[in-house]
Amino acid sequence: MKVLLYFEAENKIKTSGIGRALKHQIKALSSAGVDYTLSSKDQFDIAHLNTYFPHSKKLLKRLKRKHIPVIVHGHSTIEDFKNSFKLWKLMALWFNPNLMWFYKNADFIITPTEYSKRCIDAYDTGTEVIYVSNGIDPDEYAYDENKIKAFKEYFHIQEGQKVVMGVGFPFNRKGIKDFFEIARKRPNITFIWFGYLHPLLVSSDVKKAIKHKPDNVIMPGYIDNAIIKGAYRYCECLLFTSYEETEGIVVLEALASSCPVLIRDIGVYSDWLEDKRDCYKAKNNEEFVEKLDYLMSHDNSKIIGNGLKLVEERTLEKVGQQLKEAYQNLLDKFNSKH
């Protein structure tokens, strides 16, 4: 069995969760001994499409004609497109029907969580949906003094300085304005927001909020190397104010780094993350500040330990086996019909 992993416009999406999913899928399939290719010109038995752009659509149509089974990955939902890019309402006139076309024409859909499966099932596409985590490689986030040092040097962090981190595109869905408001209420703490979005895609209200952000917020843009891994290890917590996710890879990264996680209490986390068991959850900014004060003044070792157990359930080795099983099931069903 050979699988095509297809990502269109890879360079443009590499800084997003979908971009990181490519690296994860490659590692997962390699660990499970599944043969794969990244080129649609190669020979393969099954295609796993991760993007919804025009070339992806052409490819899906071509594969249908050739009777090659196609999995479409449910990275996106109508729910998580809301309140994202500038002019998202206008873009949704194209995005939503386009997404539905892919989901309806797929032979199978894989999505990261039980929550995103429920969202996609509700679209009534007639396509079977299963959930498999995007996964995490715990070794990548293991304790490393050099990475912590790199982080502290890059941001000139002084001894004993308290730092809280956020990660994501700077747009409303990610809760960036809430992040600023929480930071404004705790001026003695340094807040760092990692993430970049082209200015043309940033909404005017977010641009204004960034212009007037509090002095204790640093915005270094996109960083994906030793520095951010050192940040996960050094920071008091990951403050993830996002209003909607299909999984939130950064949450897994923080858990794998033994970094306490303070997240918004939203549907995607209801099935696997529990407040004060393996994370902290808040419903509004007042609760975020309250929970932040609590986690910074209490022992979090139990919560961190429970978070690491969740990571063990979502290692790339386990994801690889789950993908392999999903591919085989689809192939068997497909071959029995053709």
Short mmCIF file of C-alpha atoms in Angstrom, two decimals:
data_model
loop_
_atom_site.label_atom_id
_atom_site.label_comp_id
_atom_site.label_asym_id
_atom_site.label_seq_id
_atom_site.Cartn_x
_atom_site.Cartn_y
_atom_site.Cartn_z
CA MET A 1 0.00 0.00 0.00
CA LYS A 2 1.39 3.38 -1.06
CA VAL A 3 -0.23 6.66 0.01
CA LEU A 4 -0.10 10.10 -1.59
CA LEU A 5 0.15 12.83 1.07
CA TYR A 6 -0.99 15.92 -0.79
CA PHE A 7 -0.47 19.49 0.42
CA GLU A 8 -1.04 22.27 -2.11
CA ALA A 9 0.84 25.60 -1.70
CA GLU A 10 3.00 24.03 1.00
CA ASN A 11 5.18 27.12 1.45
CA LYS A 12 2.17 29.36 2.07
CA ILE A 13 0.66 27.15 4.77
CA LYS A 14 3.86 25.95 6.49
CA THR A 15 3.40 28.31 9.48
CA SER A 16 -0.16 27.05 10.17
CA GLY A 17 -1.41 23.96 11.96
CA ILE A 18 -2.09 22.39 8.55
CA GLY A 19 1.54 22.98 7.62
CA ARG A 20 2.75 21.23 10.77
CA ALA A 21 0.31 18.39 10.06
CA LEU A 22 2.38 17.47 6.97
CA LYS A 23 5.51 16.91 9.08
CA HIS A 24 3.45 14.92 11.57
CA GLN A 25 1.85 12.72 8.89
CA ILE A 26 5.26 11.95 7.35
CA LYS A 27 6.70 10.94 10.74
CA ALA A 28 3.58 8.97 11.68
CA LEU A 29 3.51 6.95 8.44
CA SER A 30 7.26 6.34 8.58
CA SER A 31 6.95 4.95 12.11
CA ALA A 32 4.11 2.63 10.96
CA GLY A 33 6.07 1.44 7.91
CA VAL A 34 3.55 2.89 5.44
CA ASP A 35 5.02 3.74 2.04
CA TYR A 36 4.13 7.29 0.96
CA THR A 37 4.85 9.89 -1.71
CA LEU A 38 4.43 13.67 -1.80
CA SER A 39 4.13 13.78 -5.60
CA SER A 40 0.81 13.30 -7.37
CA LYS A 41 2.80 12.16 -10.44
CA ASP A 42 3.93 8.98 -8.66
CA GLN A 43 2.06 5.68 -8.52
CA PHE A 44 -0.03 5.21 -5.35
CA ASP A 45 -3.01 3.22 -4.08
CA ILE A 46 -4.75 5.85 -1.99
CA ALA A 47 -4.66 9.66 -1.78
CA HIS A 48 -4.76 11.69 1.43
CA LEU A 49 -5.62 15.32 0.55
CA ASN A 50 -4.94 18.01 3.15
CA THR A 51 -5.80 21.20 1.25
CA TYR A 52 -8.88 22.65 -0.45
CA PHE A 53 -7.35 24.82 -3.18
CA PRO A 54 -7.96 24.63 -6.98
CA HIS A 55 -5.18 22.12 -7.75
CA SER A 56 -6.45 19.89 -4.93
CA LYS A 57 -9.91 19.98 -6.53
CA LYS A 58 -8.53 19.08 -9.97
CA LEU A 59 -6.57 16.24 -8.44
CA LEU A 60 -9.61 14.85 -6.60
CA LYS A 61 -11.64 14.88 -9.84
CA ARG A 62 -8.81 13.12 -11.71
CA LEU A 63 -8.46 10.46 -9.00
CA LYS A 64 -12.20 9.83 -9.09
CA ARG A 65 -11.98 9.15 -12.83
CA LYS A 66 -9.07 6.78 -12.19
CA HIS A 67 -10.99 4.99 -9.39
CA ILE A 68 -8.34 5.76 -6.77
CA PRO A 69 -9.83 6.20 -3.28
CA VAL A 70 -9.46 9.67 -1.73
CA ILE A 71 -9.30 10.70 1.90
CA VAL A 72 -9.89 14.39 2.60
CA HIS A 73 -8.46 15.58 5.90
CA GLY A 74 -10.91 17.61 7.97
CA HIS A 75 -8.48 20.28 9.17
CA SER A 76 -11.08 22.99 8.62
CA THR A 77 -14.69 23.53 9.55
CA ILE A 78 -17.19 26.29 8.84
CA GLU A 79 -17.03 27.07 12.56
CA ASP A 80 -13.28 27.68 12.70
CA PHE A 81 -13.26 29.87 9.57
CA LYS A 82 -15.47 32.45 11.31
CA ASN A 83 -13.77 35.56 12.72
CA SER A 84 -10.45 34.68 11.16
CA PHE A 85 -8.99 36.62 8.24
CA LYS A 86 -9.91 40.12 7.13
CA LEU A 87 -13.11 40.01 5.01
CA TRP A 88 -13.76 36.46 6.25
CA LYS A 89 -17.53 36.87 5.66
CA LEU A 90 -16.88 37.64 2.00
CA MET A 91 -14.32 34.82 1.74
CA ALA A 92 -16.81 32.41 3.34
CA LEU A 93 -19.07 32.77 0.27
CA TRP A 94 -16.35 30.79 -1.56
CA PHE A 95 -14.79 28.86 1.33
CA ASN A 96 -17.90 27.19 2.78
CA PRO A 97 -19.33 25.72 -0.47
CA ASN A 98 -15.81 24.75 -1.56
CA LEU A 99 -15.19 22.90 1.72
CA MET A 100 -18.54 21.12 1.39
CA TRP A 101 -17.63 20.05 -2.16
CA PHE A 102 -14.45 18.37 -0.89
CA TYR A 103 -16.23 16.66 2.00
CA LYS A 104 -19.06 15.41 -0.21
CA ASN A 105 -16.73 14.09 -2.91
CA ALA A 106 -14.28 12.38 -0.57
CA ASP A 107 -14.48 8.62 -0.05
CA PHE A 108 -13.51 9.11 3.59
CA ILE A 109 -12.80 12.01 5.98
CA ILE A 110 -10.23 12.01 8.78
CA THR A 111 -10.46 14.87 11.30
CA PRO A 112 -8.40 15.47 14.48
CA THR A 113 -11.00 15.29 17.28
CA GLU A 114 -14.37 13.92 18.26
CA TYR A 115 -15.64 17.53 18.33
CA SER A 116 -14.57 18.30 14.74
CA LYS A 117 -16.09 14.95 13.68
CA ARG A 118 -19.42 16.07 15.19
CA CYS A 119 -19.17 19.39 13.31
CA ILE A 120 -18.51 17.66 9.97
CA ASP A 121 -21.14 14.97 10.58
CA ALA A 122 -23.67 17.80 11.10
CA TYR A 123 -23.00 19.03 7.53
CA ASP A 124 -24.68 15.82 6.35
CA THR A 125 -22.20 15.20 3.52
CA GLY A 126 -22.93 11.48 3.28
CA THR A 127 -19.21 10.70 3.75
CA GLU A 128 -17.92 8.58 6.63
CA VAL A 129 -15.87 10.55 9.18
CA ILE A 130 -13.41 9.25 11.77
CA TYR A 131 -11.13 11.18 14.13
CA VAL A 132 -7.40 10.70 14.52
CA SER A 133 -5.30 13.25 16.41
CA ASN A 134 -2.73 15.30 14.51
CA GLY A 135 -0.35 13.81 17.04
CA ILE A 136 2.84 14.97 18.70
CA ASP A 137 6.48 13.86 18.91
CA PRO A 138 7.30 14.14 22.65
CA ASP A 139 11.05 13.86 22.01
CA GLU A 140 10.97 17.17 20.10
CA TYR A 141 9.73 18.92 23.24
CA ALA A 142 11.94 17.18 25.80
CA TYR A 143 13.75 19.33 28.37
CA ASP A 144 16.78 21.05 26.83
CA GLU A 145 18.74 23.64 28.79
CA ASN A 146 20.21 25.09 25.56
CA LYS A 147 16.74 25.82 24.15
CA ILE A 148 15.69 27.56 27.36
CA LYS A 149 18.92 29.59 27.23
CA ALA A 150 18.25 30.50 23.57
CA PHE A 151 14.76 31.71 24.48
CA LYS A 152 15.97 33.78 27.46
CA GLU A 153 18.78 35.37 25.46
CA TYR A 154 16.54 36.18 22.48
CA PHE A 155 14.02 38.03 24.66
CA HIS A 156 16.52 39.29 27.29
CA ILE A 157 14.63 37.50 30.05
CA GLN A 158 15.99 38.40 33.49
CA GLU A 159 16.34 36.00 36.43
CA GLY A 160 12.93 35.39 38.01
CA GLN A 161 11.02 37.22 35.27
CA LYS A 162 7.52 35.78 34.85
CA VAL A 163 6.51 35.08 31.24
CA VAL A 164 3.21 33.88 29.73
CA MET A 165 3.04 32.79 26.09
CA GLY A 166 0.37 32.69 23.40
CA VAL A 167 0.67 31.10 19.94
CA GLY A 168 -1.39 31.59 16.79
CA PHE A 169 -2.29 33.79 13.87
CA PRO A 170 -3.13 37.31 15.12
CA PHE A 171 -6.85 37.27 14.39
CA ASN A 172 -10.08 37.47 16.35
CA ARG A 173 -10.84 33.75 16.41
CA LYS A 174 -7.57 33.16 18.26
CA GLY A 175 -8.64 35.65 20.94
CA ILE A 176 -5.73 38.05 20.48
CA LYS A 177 -7.67 41.03 21.84
CA ASP A 178 -8.52 39.01 24.97
CA PHE A 179 -4.83 38.12 25.30
CA PHE A 180 -4.05 41.87 25.34
CA GLU A 181 -6.78 42.58 27.91
CA ILE A 182 -5.51 39.86 30.24
CA ALA A 183 -1.95 41.19 29.86
CA ARG A 184 -3.18 44.72 30.63
CA LYS A 185 -4.54 43.48 33.97
CA ARG A 186 -1.19 41.91 34.95
CA PRO A 187 1.48 44.50 34.03
CA ASN A 188 4.10 42.77 36.20
CA ILE A 189 4.10 39.72 33.86
CA THR A 190 5.66 39.61 30.38
CA PHE A 191 3.31 38.25 27.69
CA ILE A 192 4.69 36.97 24.37
CA TRP A 193 2.45 36.24 21.36
CA PHE A 194 4.14 34.01 18.77
CA GLY A 195 2.57 34.17 15.31
CA TYR A 196 2.48 36.11 12.06
CA LEU A 197 -0.18 36.91 9.48
CA HIS A 198 0.35 39.00 6.35
CA PRO A 199 -0.89 42.56 7.10
CA LEU A 200 -3.35 42.38 4.16
CA LEU A 201 -5.18 39.55 5.96
CA VAL A 202 -5.29 41.22 9.40
CA SER A 203 -8.64 42.88 10.17
CA SER A 204 -8.66 46.60 10.97
CA ASP A 205 -9.85 46.08 14.57
CA VAL A 206 -6.98 43.66 15.26
CA LYS A 207 -4.48 46.09 13.66
CA LYS A 208 -5.79 48.79 15.99
CA ALA A 209 -5.57 46.47 19.00
CA ILE A 210 -1.96 45.60 18.12
CA LYS A 211 -1.09 49.28 17.72
CA HIS A 212 -2.44 49.98 21.22
CA LYS A 213 -1.30 46.74 22.88
CA PRO A 214 -0.01 47.00 26.45
CA ASP A 215 3.73 47.58 26.97
CA ASN A 216 4.18 44.18 28.62
CA VAL A 217 3.18 42.32 25.42
CA ILE A 218 5.92 41.30 22.95
CA MET A 219 5.01 40.21 19.41
CA PRO A 220 8.07 38.64 17.72
CA GLY A 221 6.13 37.19 14.77
CA TYR A 222 6.52 33.59 13.62
CA ILE A 223 9.23 31.59 15.37
CA ASP A 224 9.49 27.82 14.99
CA ASN A 225 12.80 26.61 16.37
CA ALA A 226 14.73 26.19 19.62
CA ILE A 227 13.47 29.56 20.87
CA ILE A 228 9.78 28.65 20.99
CA LYS A 229 10.60 25.20 22.38
CA GLY A 230 12.61 26.94 25.09
CA ALA A 231 9.61 29.23 25.68
CA TYR A 232 7.30 26.27 26.29
CA ARG A 233 9.76 24.99 28.88
CA TYR A 234 10.36 28.34 30.61
CA CYS A 235 6.97 30.07 30.57
CA GLU A 236 4.48 29.97 33.41
CA CYS A 237 1.84 28.71 31.00
CA LEU A 238 0.45 28.66 27.50
CA LEU A 239 -2.44 31.12 27.52
CA PHE A 240 -4.57 29.92 24.61
CA THR A 241 -7.55 32.25 24.26
CA SER A 242 -8.86 30.76 20.97
CA TYR A 243 -12.64 30.66 20.48
CA GLU A 244 -12.70 27.72 18.03
CA GLU A 245 -10.30 24.90 17.08
CA THR A 246 -10.39 21.50 15.39
CA GLU A 247 -7.66 20.35 17.82
CA GLY A 248 -5.04 23.00 18.57
CA ILE A 249 -1.60 21.49 17.92
CA VAL A 250 -0.03 24.15 20.15
CA VAL A 251 -1.94 22.73 23.13
CA LEU A 252 -0.34 19.33 22.51
CA GLU A 253 3.06 21.02 22.15
CA ALA A 254 2.63 22.74 25.52
CA LEU A 255 1.45 19.55 27.24
CA ALA A 256 4.46 17.67 25.82
CA SER A 257 6.72 20.45 27.16
CA SER A 258 5.35 20.14 30.72
CA CYS A 259 3.98 23.67 30.30
CA PRO A 260 0.69 24.31 32.14
CA VAL A 261 -2.13 25.06 29.71
CA LEU A 262 -4.79 27.73 30.30
CA ILE A 263 -7.43 27.44 27.57
CA ARG A 264 -10.86 28.79 26.76
CA ASP A 265 -13.64 26.40 27.80
CA ILE A 266 -14.84 25.46 24.29
CA GLY A 267 -16.34 22.36 22.66
CA VAL A 268 -13.17 20.92 21.13
CA TYR A 269 -11.66 20.29 24.58
CA SER A 270 -14.77 18.93 26.31
CA ASP A 271 -14.00 15.29 25.46
CA TRP A 272 -10.34 15.06 26.47
CA LEU A 273 -9.21 18.00 28.61
CA GLU A 274 -10.62 18.59 32.09
CA ASP A 275 -10.27 21.73 34.18
CA LYS A 276 -7.83 21.31 37.10
CA ARG A 277 -7.08 17.72 36.03
CA ASP A 278 -4.72 18.25 33.08
CA CYS A 279 -5.29 21.95 32.24
CA TYR A 280 -7.06 25.10 33.38
CA LYS A 281 -10.17 26.35 31.61
CA ALA A 282 -11.77 29.80 31.57
CA LYS A 283 -14.97 31.16 30.03
CA ASN A 284 -14.11 34.89 29.98
CA ASN A 285 -11.28 37.32 30.68
CA GLU A 286 -12.14 37.65 34.35
CA GLU A 287 -11.81 33.87 34.74
CA PHE A 288 -8.61 33.83 32.66
CA VAL A 289 -7.01 36.34 35.08
CA GLU A 290 -8.31 34.41 38.09
CA LYS A 291 -6.99 31.06 36.75
CA LEU A 292 -3.68 32.65 35.75
CA ASP A 293 -3.19 33.96 39.29
CA TYR A 294 -4.12 30.53 40.66
CA LEU A 295 -1.73 28.50 38.49
CA MET A 296 1.12 30.93 39.20
CA SER A 297 0.69 30.52 42.95
CA HIS A 298 0.03 26.76 43.15
CA ASP A 299 1.91 23.53 42.48
CA ASN A 300 1.03 22.33 38.96
CA SER A 301 3.02 19.07 38.99
CA LYS A 302 -0.10 16.86 39.11
CA ILE A 303 -1.75 18.72 36.23
CA ILE A 304 1.49 18.59 34.22
CA GLY A 305 1.77 14.82 34.87
CA ASN A 306 -1.80 14.22 33.71
CA GLY A 307 -1.12 16.34 30.62
CA LEU A 308 1.84 14.13 29.75
CA LYS A 309 -0.46 11.08 29.91
CA LEU A 310 -2.68 12.70 27.25
CA VAL A 311 0.42 13.24 25.10
CA GLU A 312 1.30 9.54 25.37
CA GLU A 313 -2.11 8.69 23.90
CA ARG A 314 -1.36 10.95 20.91
CA THR A 315 2.23 10.10 19.97
CA LEU A 316 3.03 9.99 16.26
CA GLU A 317 3.69 6.23 16.58
CA LYS A 318 0.09 5.69 17.74
CA VAL A 319 -1.25 8.11 15.10
CA GLY A 320 0.72 6.20 12.45
CA GLN A 321 -0.96 2.92 13.41
CA GLN A 322 -4.40 4.56 13.40
CA LEU A 323 -3.81 6.09 9.95
CA LYS A 324 -2.54 2.75 8.62
CA GLU A 325 -5.70 1.03 9.87
CA ALA A 326 -7.92 3.76 8.36
CA TYR A 327 -6.16 3.49 4.99
CA GLN A 328 -6.49 -0.30 4.95
CA ASN A 329 -10.19 -0.16 5.89
CA LEU A 330 -10.89 2.31 3.11
CA LEU A 331 -8.93 0.28 0.57
CA ASP A 332 -10.80 -2.91 1.55
CA LYS A 333 -14.22 -1.18 1.30
CA PHE A 334 -13.27 0.51 -1.97
CA ASN A 335 -11.96 -2.67 -3.58
CA SER A 336 -15.06 -4.64 -2.58
CA LYS A 337 -17.22 -2.09 -4.47
CA HIS A 338 -15.05 -1.88 -7.62
#
